[in-house]
mmCIF file of C-alpha atoms in Angstrom:
data_model
loop_
_atom_site.group_PDB
_atom_site.id
_atom_site.type_symbol
_atom_site.label_atom_id
_atom_site.label_comp_id
_atom_site.label_asym_id
_atom_site.label_seq_id
_atom_site.Cartn_x
_atom_site.Cartn_y
_atom_site.Cartn_z
ATOM 1 C CA MET A 237 0.000 0.000 0.000
ATOM 2 C CA PRO A 238 1.463 3.396 -0.862
ATOM 3 C CA ALA A 239 2.412 5.458 2.171
ATOM 4 C CA ALA A 240 0.084 8.236 1.053
ATOM 5 C CA HIS A 241 -2.901 5.906 1.480
ATOM 6 C CA LEU A 242 -2.144 4.984 5.076
ATOM 7 C CA ASP A 243 -4.412 6.544 7.648
ATOM 8 C CA PRO A 244 -2.278 8.985 9.668
ATOM 9 C CA ARG A 245 -4.478 8.265 12.662
ATOM 10 C CA ALA A 246 -3.513 4.591 12.589
ATOM 11 C CA PRO A 247 -1.251 3.263 15.366
ATOM 12 C CA GLY A 248 2.325 2.261 14.634
ATOM 13 C CA TRP A 249 3.844 5.480 13.362
ATOM 14 C CA GLY A 250 7.231 6.292 14.825
ATOM 15 C CA VAL A 251 9.861 9.014 14.762
ATOM 16 C CA GLY A 252 13.549 8.239 14.993
ATOM 17 C CA VAL A 253 16.188 10.852 15.743
ATOM 18 C CA ASP A 254 19.892 10.265 15.163
ATOM 19 C CA ILE A 255 22.050 12.776 17.037
ATOM 20 C CA GLY A 256 25.535 13.383 15.667
ATOM 21 C CA GLY A 257 28.307 15.804 16.382
ATOM 22 C CA THR A 258 27.238 18.222 13.640
ATOM 23 C CA LYS A 259 23.681 17.302 12.674
ATOM 24 C CA VAL A 260 20.467 15.871 14.045
ATOM 25 C CA LEU A 261 18.623 13.761 11.464
ATOM 26 C CA ALA A 262 15.083 12.544 12.058
ATOM 27 C CA VAL A 263 12.770 10.273 10.081
ATOM 28 C CA LEU A 264 9.092 9.400 10.238
ATOM 29 C CA LEU A 265 8.310 5.698 9.785
ATOM 30 C CA ASP A 266 4.849 4.646 8.737
ATOM 31 C CA PRO A 267 3.209 1.557 10.314
ATOM 32 C CA ALA A 268 4.710 -0.599 7.533
ATOM 33 C CA GLY A 269 8.226 0.500 8.499
ATOM 34 C CA ARG A 270 8.825 2.779 5.505
ATOM 35 C CA VAL A 271 10.511 6.151 5.687
ATOM 36 C CA VAL A 272 7.962 8.765 4.640
ATOM 37 C CA GLY A 273 9.641 11.916 5.876
ATOM 38 C CA LYS A 274 13.027 13.323 6.908
ATOM 39 C CA HIS A 275 14.061 16.389 8.849
ATOM 40 C CA ARG A 276 17.542 17.712 9.531
ATOM 41 C CA VAL A 277 18.826 20.440 11.844
ATOM 42 C CA ALA A 278 22.243 21.429 13.106
ATOM 43 C CA THR A 279 23.348 19.984 16.429
ATOM 44 C CA ARG A 280 23.297 22.423 19.334
ATOM 45 C CA PRO A 281 25.380 20.763 22.056
ATOM 46 C CA GLY A 282 24.124 20.685 25.595
ATOM 47 C CA HIS A 283 20.987 19.492 27.347
ATOM 48 C CA VAL A 284 18.727 22.345 26.262
ATOM 49 C CA GLY A 285 19.960 22.407 22.671
ATOM 50 C CA LEU A 286 19.559 18.671 22.177
ATOM 51 C CA VAL A 287 16.032 18.565 23.589
ATOM 52 C CA ASP A 288 15.080 21.500 21.382
ATOM 53 C CA ALA A 289 16.518 19.826 18.259
ATOM 54 C CA VAL A 290 14.677 16.572 18.964
ATOM 55 C CA THR A 291 11.324 18.168 19.741
ATOM 56 C CA THR A 292 11.578 20.526 16.773
ATOM 57 C CA SER A 293 12.244 17.565 14.475
ATOM 58 C CA VAL A 294 9.375 15.494 15.875
ATOM 59 C CA ARG A 295 6.886 18.331 15.537
ATOM 60 C CA ALA A 296 8.056 19.233 12.040
ATOM 61 C CA LEU A 297 7.583 15.653 10.816
ATOM 62 C CA THR A 298 4.231 15.005 12.471
ATOM 63 C CA THR A 299 2.861 18.337 11.305
ATOM 64 C CA ALA A 300 4.087 17.935 7.726
ATOM 65 C CA HIS A 301 2.491 14.491 7.427
ATOM 66 C CA ASP A 302 -0.635 15.178 9.490
ATOM 67 C CA VAL A 303 0.193 12.481 12.038
ATOM 68 C CA PRO A 304 -1.169 13.386 15.464
ATOM 69 C CA ALA A 305 1.179 12.826 18.366
ATOM 70 C CA ALA A 306 -1.315 10.388 19.854
ATOM 71 C CA ALA A 307 -0.803 8.108 16.831
ATOM 72 C CA LEU A 308 2.921 7.752 17.477
ATOM 73 C CA ALA A 309 3.940 4.376 18.835
ATOM 74 C CA GLY A 310 6.979 6.158 20.180
ATOM 75 C CA VAL A 311 9.957 8.406 19.592
ATOM 76 C CA GLY A 312 13.429 6.885 19.571
ATOM 77 C CA ILE A 313 16.701 8.738 19.956
ATOM 78 C CA GLY A 314 20.158 7.487 19.058
ATOM 79 C CA VAL A 315 22.969 9.353 20.767
ATOM 80 C CA PRO A 316 26.718 8.798 21.117
ATOM 81 C CA GLY A 317 27.750 8.046 24.665
ATOM 82 C CA VAL A 318 26.918 5.632 27.445
ATOM 83 C CA VAL A 319 23.163 5.075 27.475
ATOM 84 C CA ASP A 320 20.939 3.333 29.988
ATOM 85 C CA PRO A 321 18.053 2.222 27.759
ATOM 86 C CA VAL A 322 15.850 1.452 30.764
ATOM 87 C CA SER A 323 16.033 4.860 32.415
ATOM 88 C CA GLY A 324 16.730 6.807 29.226
ATOM 89 C CA THR A 325 19.778 8.437 30.811
ATOM 90 C CA VAL A 326 22.812 9.489 28.789
ATOM 91 C CA GLU A 327 26.322 10.243 30.028
ATOM 92 C CA HIS A 328 29.838 10.662 28.610
ATOM 93 C CA ALA A 329 28.409 12.012 25.346
ATOM 94 C CA VAL A 330 31.038 14.749 25.266
ATOM 95 C CA ASN A 331 30.833 15.256 21.495
ATOM 96 C CA VAL A 332 27.299 16.595 21.919
ATOM 97 C CA GLY A 333 27.853 18.494 25.140
ATOM 98 C CA VAL A 334 26.687 15.926 27.686
ATOM 99 C CA ASP A 335 29.396 15.562 30.317
ATOM 100 C CA ARG A 336 27.216 14.476 33.238
ATOM 101 C CA PRO A 337 24.241 12.079 33.529
ATOM 102 C CA PHE A 338 21.262 13.486 31.638
ATOM 103 C CA ALA A 339 17.734 12.037 31.765
ATOM 104 C CA MET A 340 17.173 12.644 28.076
ATOM 105 C CA ALA A 341 14.098 10.470 27.595
ATOM 106 C CA ASP A 342 12.220 12.199 30.411
ATOM 107 C CA ALA A 343 13.287 15.662 29.225
ATOM 108 C CA VAL A 344 12.112 15.050 25.669
ATOM 109 C CA ALA A 345 8.860 13.405 26.787
ATOM 110 C CA ASP A 346 8.095 16.367 29.046
ATOM 111 C CA ALA A 347 8.782 18.814 26.221
ATOM 112 C CA LEU A 348 6.599 16.915 23.739
ATOM 113 C CA GLY A 349 3.732 16.218 26.091
ATOM 114 C CA ALA A 350 0.728 14.304 24.705
ATOM 115 C CA ARG A 351 1.948 11.158 26.526
ATOM 116 C CA VAL A 352 4.473 10.379 23.801
ATOM 117 C CA ARG A 353 6.689 7.465 24.785
ATOM 118 C CA VAL A 354 10.391 8.267 24.330
ATOM 119 C CA ARG A 355 13.234 5.767 24.330
ATOM 120 C CA VAL A 356 16.973 6.414 24.064
ATOM 121 C CA GLU A 357 19.693 4.088 22.771
ATOM 122 C CA ASN A 358 23.361 4.289 21.838
ATOM 123 C CA ASP A 359 23.960 5.534 18.291
ATOM 124 C CA LEU A 360 25.716 2.361 17.127
ATOM 125 C CA ASN A 361 22.938 0.180 18.476
ATOM 126 C CA VAL A 362 20.317 2.099 16.535
ATOM 127 C CA ALA A 363 22.534 1.945 13.441
ATOM 128 C CA VAL A 364 22.778 -1.842 13.528
ATOM 129 C CA LEU A 365 19.002 -2.109 13.991
ATOM 130 C CA GLY A 366 18.444 0.236 11.062
ATOM 131 C CA ALA A 367 20.891 -1.688 8.890
ATOM 132 C CA ALA A 368 19.170 -4.978 9.667
ATOM 133 C CA HIS A 369 15.770 -3.448 8.884
ATOM 134 C CA THR A 370 17.036 -1.990 5.609
ATOM 135 C CA LEU A 371 19.013 -4.960 4.296
ATOM 136 C CA GLY A 372 16.349 -7.581 4.712
ATOM 137 C CA PRO A 373 13.368 -8.951 6.636
ATOM 138 C CA ALA A 374 13.984 -9.179 10.362
ATOM 139 C CA GLY A 375 13.966 -12.966 10.253
ATOM 140 C CA GLU A 376 16.821 -13.005 7.759
ATOM 141 C CA ARG A 377 19.123 -10.554 9.543
ATOM 142 C CA ARG A 378 19.492 -11.782 13.110
ATOM 143 C CA ASP A 379 23.305 -11.743 13.374
ATOM 144 C CA LEU A 380 24.825 -8.551 12.089
ATOM 145 C CA ALA A 381 27.495 -6.000 12.981
ATOM 146 C CA PHE A 382 27.497 -2.343 11.986
ATOM 147 C CA LEU A 383 31.119 -1.212 11.710
ATOM 148 C CA ALA A 384 31.282 2.571 11.974
ATOM 149 C CA LEU A 385 34.364 4.166 10.421
ATOM 150 C CA GLY A 386 34.181 7.769 11.529
ATOM 151 C CA THR A 387 36.150 9.898 13.934
ATOM 152 C CA GLY A 388 36.807 6.641 15.755
ATOM 153 C CA VAL A 389 35.996 2.988 15.114
ATOM 154 C CA ALA A 390 33.327 0.979 16.902
ATOM 155 C CA ALA A 391 30.618 -1.556 16.141
ATOM 156 C CA GLY A 392 26.984 -2.120 16.962
ATOM 157 C CA LEU A 393 26.124 -5.801 17.451
ATOM 158 C CA LEU A 394 22.858 -7.606 16.776
ATOM 159 C CA LEU A 395 23.243 -11.226 17.883
ATOM 160 C CA ASP A 396 20.430 -13.732 17.491
ATOM 161 C CA GLY A 397 18.097 -10.802 16.955
ATOM 162 C CA THR A 398 19.091 -9.111 20.216
ATOM 163 C CA LEU A 399 21.259 -6.067 20.794
ATOM 164 C CA ARG A 400 24.494 -6.951 22.531
ATOM 165 C CA ARG A 401 25.292 -4.030 24.812
ATOM 166 C CA GLY A 402 27.665 -5.798 27.189
ATOM 167 C CA ALA A 403 27.819 -6.016 30.978
ATOM 168 C CA HIS A 404 29.278 -2.507 31.134
ATOM 169 C CA ARG A 405 27.766 -1.258 27.839
ATOM 170 C CA ALA A 406 31.146 -1.476 26.111
ATOM 171 C CA ALA A 407 30.385 -4.258 23.616
ATOM 172 C CA GLY A 408 31.632 -3.449 20.126
ATOM 173 C CA GLU A 409 34.468 -1.113 21.162
ATOM 174 C CA VAL A 410 36.788 -2.843 18.717
ATOM 175 C CA GLY A 411 38.549 0.421 17.917
ATOM 176 C CA HIS A 412 40.550 0.067 21.111
ATOM 177 C CA LEU A 413 41.870 -3.409 20.435
ATOM 178 C CA THR A 414 45.615 -3.381 19.779
ATOM 179 C CA LEU A 415 46.298 -3.848 16.090
ATOM 180 C CA VAL A 416 49.959 -2.771 15.972
ATOM 181 C CA PRO A 417 52.010 -3.530 19.094
ATOM 182 C CA ASP A 418 53.824 -0.365 20.266
ATOM 183 C CA GLY A 419 52.131 1.497 17.409
ATOM 184 C CA LEU A 420 50.643 4.975 17.236
ATOM 185 C CA PRO A 421 49.479 6.502 20.538
ATOM 186 C CA CYS A 422 45.724 6.553 21.126
ATOM 187 C CA GLY A 423 43.660 8.975 23.162
ATOM 188 C CA CYS A 424 42.509 6.064 25.333
ATOM 189 C CA GLY A 425 46.045 5.739 26.712
ATOM 190 C CA GLN A 426 47.056 2.660 24.747
ATOM 191 C CA ARG A 427 49.269 2.375 21.674
ATOM 192 C CA GLY A 428 48.514 0.784 18.320
ATOM 193 C CA CYS A 429 44.729 0.795 18.664
ATOM 194 C CA LEU A 430 42.726 -0.216 15.617
ATOM 195 C CA GLU A 431 41.112 3.204 15.301
ATOM 196 C CA GLN A 432 44.522 4.815 14.808
ATOM 197 C CA TYR A 433 44.672 2.988 11.472
ATOM 198 C CA ALA A 434 41.060 2.356 10.343
ATOM 199 C CA SER A 435 39.225 5.599 11.156
ATOM 200 C CA GLY A 436 38.400 8.764 9.285
ATOM 201 C CA SER A 437 40.641 10.631 11.706
ATOM 202 C CA ALA A 438 43.536 8.358 10.788
ATOM 203 C CA LEU A 439 43.042 9.197 7.116
ATOM 204 C CA ASP A 440 42.747 12.916 7.861
ATOM 205 C CA ALA A 441 46.141 12.732 9.567
ATOM 206 C CA ALA A 442 47.814 10.531 6.963
ATOM 207 C CA TRP A 443 46.356 12.224 3.864
ATOM 208 C CA PRO A 444 45.083 15.757 4.575
ATOM 209 C CA SER A 445 42.618 17.011 2.003
ATOM 210 C CA PRO A 446 43.976 19.932 -0.044
ATOM 211 C CA ASP A 447 40.590 21.202 -1.207
ATOM 212 C CA GLY A 448 38.113 20.700 1.615
ATOM 213 C CA ARG A 449 36.653 17.483 0.225
ATOM 214 C CA PRO A 450 36.590 14.453 2.544
ATOM 215 C CA ALA A 451 40.089 13.024 2.934
ATOM 216 C CA PRO A 452 38.978 9.415 2.208
ATOM 217 C CA LEU A 453 37.593 10.428 -1.215
ATOM 218 C CA VAL A 454 40.729 12.385 -2.063
ATOM 219 C CA LEU A 455 42.968 9.518 -0.972
ATOM 220 C CA PHE A 456 41.151 6.826 -2.939
ATOM 221 C CA GLU A 457 41.128 9.024 -6.030
ATOM 222 C CA ALA A 458 44.866 9.628 -5.761
ATOM 223 C CA ALA A 459 45.522 5.922 -5.248
ATOM 224 C CA ALA A 460 43.363 5.028 -8.260
ATOM 225 C CA ALA A 461 45.401 7.522 -10.300
ATOM 226 C CA GLY A 462 48.579 5.657 -9.367
ATOM 227 C CA ASP A 463 50.162 7.904 -6.740
ATOM 228 C CA PRO A 464 52.492 5.449 -4.962
ATOM 229 C CA ARG A 465 52.303 7.203 -1.592
ATOM 230 C CA ALA A 466 48.506 7.290 -1.777
ATOM 231 C CA VAL A 467 48.478 3.590 -2.637
ATOM 232 C CA ALA A 468 50.565 2.854 0.451
ATOM 233 C CA VAL A 469 48.285 4.894 2.737
ATOM 234 C CA ARG A 470 45.147 3.390 1.220
ATOM 235 C CA ASP A 471 46.449 -0.160 1.497
ATOM 236 C CA ARG A 472 47.388 0.263 5.153
ATOM 237 C CA PHE A 473 43.928 1.659 5.869
ATOM 238 C CA VAL A 474 42.192 -1.177 3.992
ATOM 239 C CA TRP A 475 44.341 -3.718 5.850
ATOM 240 C CA ALA A 476 43.181 -2.248 9.166
ATOM 241 C CA VAL A 477 39.500 -2.244 8.149
ATOM 242 C CA ALA A 478 39.821 -5.852 7.008
ATOM 243 C CA GLY A 479 41.314 -6.594 10.416
ATOM 244 C CA ALA A 480 38.239 -5.143 12.083
ATOM 245 C CA VAL A 481 36.010 -7.342 9.940
ATOM 246 C CA ARG A 482 38.030 -10.434 10.884
ATOM 247 C CA ILE A 483 37.733 -9.538 14.579
ATOM 248 C CA LEU A 484 33.960 -9.189 14.371
ATOM 249 C CA VAL A 485 33.454 -12.410 12.432
ATOM 250 C CA LEU A 486 35.862 -14.484 14.499
ATOM 251 C CA THR A 487 34.458 -13.276 17.825
ATOM 252 C CA CYS A 488 30.742 -13.115 17.015
ATOM 253 C CA ASP A 489 30.359 -15.056 13.732
ATOM 254 C CA VAL A 490 27.953 -12.438 12.427
ATOM 255 C CA ASP A 491 26.321 -13.184 9.115
ATOM 256 C CA ALA A 492 27.110 -9.689 7.802
ATOM 257 C CA VAL A 493 29.376 -6.775 8.653
ATOM 258 C CA VAL A 494 27.843 -3.551 7.380
ATOM 259 C CA VAL A 495 30.400 -0.775 6.960
ATOM 260 C CA GLY A 496 29.078 2.708 7.694
ATOM 261 C CA GLY A 497 30.250 6.006 9.070
ATOM 262 C CA GLY A 498 31.788 8.889 7.179
ATOM 263 C CA VAL A 499 34.473 6.842 5.433
ATOM 264 C CA SER A 500 31.833 4.594 3.865
ATOM 265 C CA GLY A 501 31.016 7.540 1.579
ATOM 266 C CA VAL A 502 33.917 6.341 -0.576
ATOM 267 C CA GLY A 503 31.473 3.694 -1.752
ATOM 268 C CA GLU A 504 32.262 0.760 -4.020
ATOM 269 C CA PRO A 505 36.044 1.409 -4.231
ATOM 270 C CA LEU A 506 36.227 0.908 -0.467
ATOM 271 C CA LEU A 507 34.093 -2.225 -0.552
ATOM 272 C CA ARG A 508 36.110 -3.772 -3.386
ATOM 273 C CA ALA A 509 39.392 -3.007 -1.666
ATOM 274 C CA VAL A 510 38.316 -4.471 1.687
ATOM 275 C CA ARG A 511 36.945 -7.615 0.044
ATOM 276 C CA ALA A 512 40.152 -8.035 -1.972
ATOM 277 C CA GLU A 513 42.273 -7.658 1.178
ATOM 278 C CA LEU A 514 40.164 -10.219 3.014
ATOM 279 C CA ALA A 515 40.467 -12.634 0.106
ATOM 280 C CA ARG A 516 44.262 -12.151 0.055
ATOM 281 C CA ALA A 517 44.629 -12.514 3.809
ATOM 282 C CA THR A 518 42.569 -15.702 3.980
ATOM 283 C CA ALA A 519 44.031 -17.430 0.918
ATOM 284 C CA ALA A 520 46.654 -19.278 2.967
ATOM 285 C CA SER A 521 44.216 -20.552 5.602
ATOM 286 C CA ALA A 522 41.645 -23.201 4.796
ATOM 287 C CA PHE A 523 39.868 -22.327 8.048
ATOM 288 C CA LEU A 524 39.576 -18.612 7.279
ATOM 289 C CA GLY A 525 38.725 -19.395 3.668
ATOM 290 C CA SER A 526 35.823 -21.540 4.811
ATOM 291 C CA LEU A 527 34.330 -18.553 6.626
ATOM 292 C CA ARG A 528 33.908 -16.559 3.384
ATOM 293 C CA LEU A 529 34.826 -13.306 5.076
ATOM 294 C CA ALA A 530 34.782 -11.204 1.914
ATOM 295 C CA GLU A 531 31.203 -12.227 1.155
ATOM 296 C CA ARG A 532 30.018 -11.029 4.549
ATOM 297 C CA VAL A 533 31.069 -7.393 4.062
ATOM 298 C CA HIS A 534 28.487 -4.869 2.827
ATOM 299 C CA LEU A 535 28.242 -1.106 2.618
ATOM 300 C CA ALA A 536 25.565 0.737 4.523
ATOM 301 C CA PRO A 537 23.045 2.031 1.964
ATOM 302 C CA GLN A 538 23.922 5.635 1.170
ATOM 303 C CA HIS A 539 20.307 6.654 0.560
ATOM 304 C CA VAL A 540 18.912 5.390 3.868
ATOM 305 C CA PRO A 541 19.694 7.042 7.233
ATOM 306 C CA VAL A 542 20.067 3.743 9.070
ATOM 307 C CA GLY A 543 20.724 5.419 12.418
ATOM 308 C CA ALA A 544 17.487 7.379 12.355
ATOM 309 C CA VAL A 545 15.547 4.363 11.054
ATOM 310 C CA GLY A 546 16.922 2.211 13.866
ATOM 311 C CA ALA A 547 16.048 4.912 16.377
ATOM 312 C CA ALA A 548 12.459 4.886 15.117
ATOM 313 C CA LEU A 549 12.331 1.111 15.612
ATOM 314 C CA VAL A 550 13.611 1.598 19.160
ATOM 315 C CA GLY A 551 10.921 4.209 19.715
ATOM 316 C CA ARG A 552 8.289 1.740 18.574
ATOM 317 C CA GLY A 553 9.635 -0.896 20.967
ATOM 318 C CA GLU A 554 11.008 -3.188 18.244
ATOM 319 C CA ILE A 555 14.235 -4.181 19.978
ATOM 320 C CA GLY A 556 15.444 -7.492 21.267
#
């Protein structure tokens, strides 16, 4: 049924809000789980600014599509930081101005009124839920990792259809596994961490953009043109990303690793390079070859805001 023919008074509508360091992106999901509206505003760090951005986005979407607040099954928010999904409290989200425990769910619910249910989840957890929803029916995507290559490196984990948060909510922090012993110093206090080699920040440092375009795009273009130094930087980066994929498959045996984050904007050249590196690295091992690592890697769809979609699913209570 086309979205336009759905009754906006019907139950099951949801709004998902993905909060990032520079932008807040929201989507409206219809009862069939389709994105029917998007809204974007700049991030204003701090408790007041974040609540205002979320409530402004929710009201803009419900007004534009004539969906009364009472018809919303819920509002979900994905935010970087340590999140207690039961209480809706966020802390250590320093990139968005939250440096002390903040009862975000309660604050947003109070601002919206109309008894709208609000749920909050970590940004990587909503991303993996959105990726699973986008890539296939829920029953077919029960074991999946979302590998975010952005300022840092981390993964959201969906295992047997359930989010894996960890006993201390640190599951998926693969960026701080040691990849290169005694390697580059990391802000976490260790040396040689994966994110010092496989993140967007690592590429910014190794290959600064001369024209303001994203460094990963500039690097891959230079490597494709045959620049030997660019080839070396690209290949080291691809090797590190392939290492992250191997870690996720060998520890969790996920059916798919979906690569997202800012670096994924490189697109198919990145995917081909990572798959080729995995094929090369596993050629000498019958065991690794049997795992078909290269076939498990996918790019996050560029046209779908998986974080916001996953947040909407959280808001509607569709989490394991």
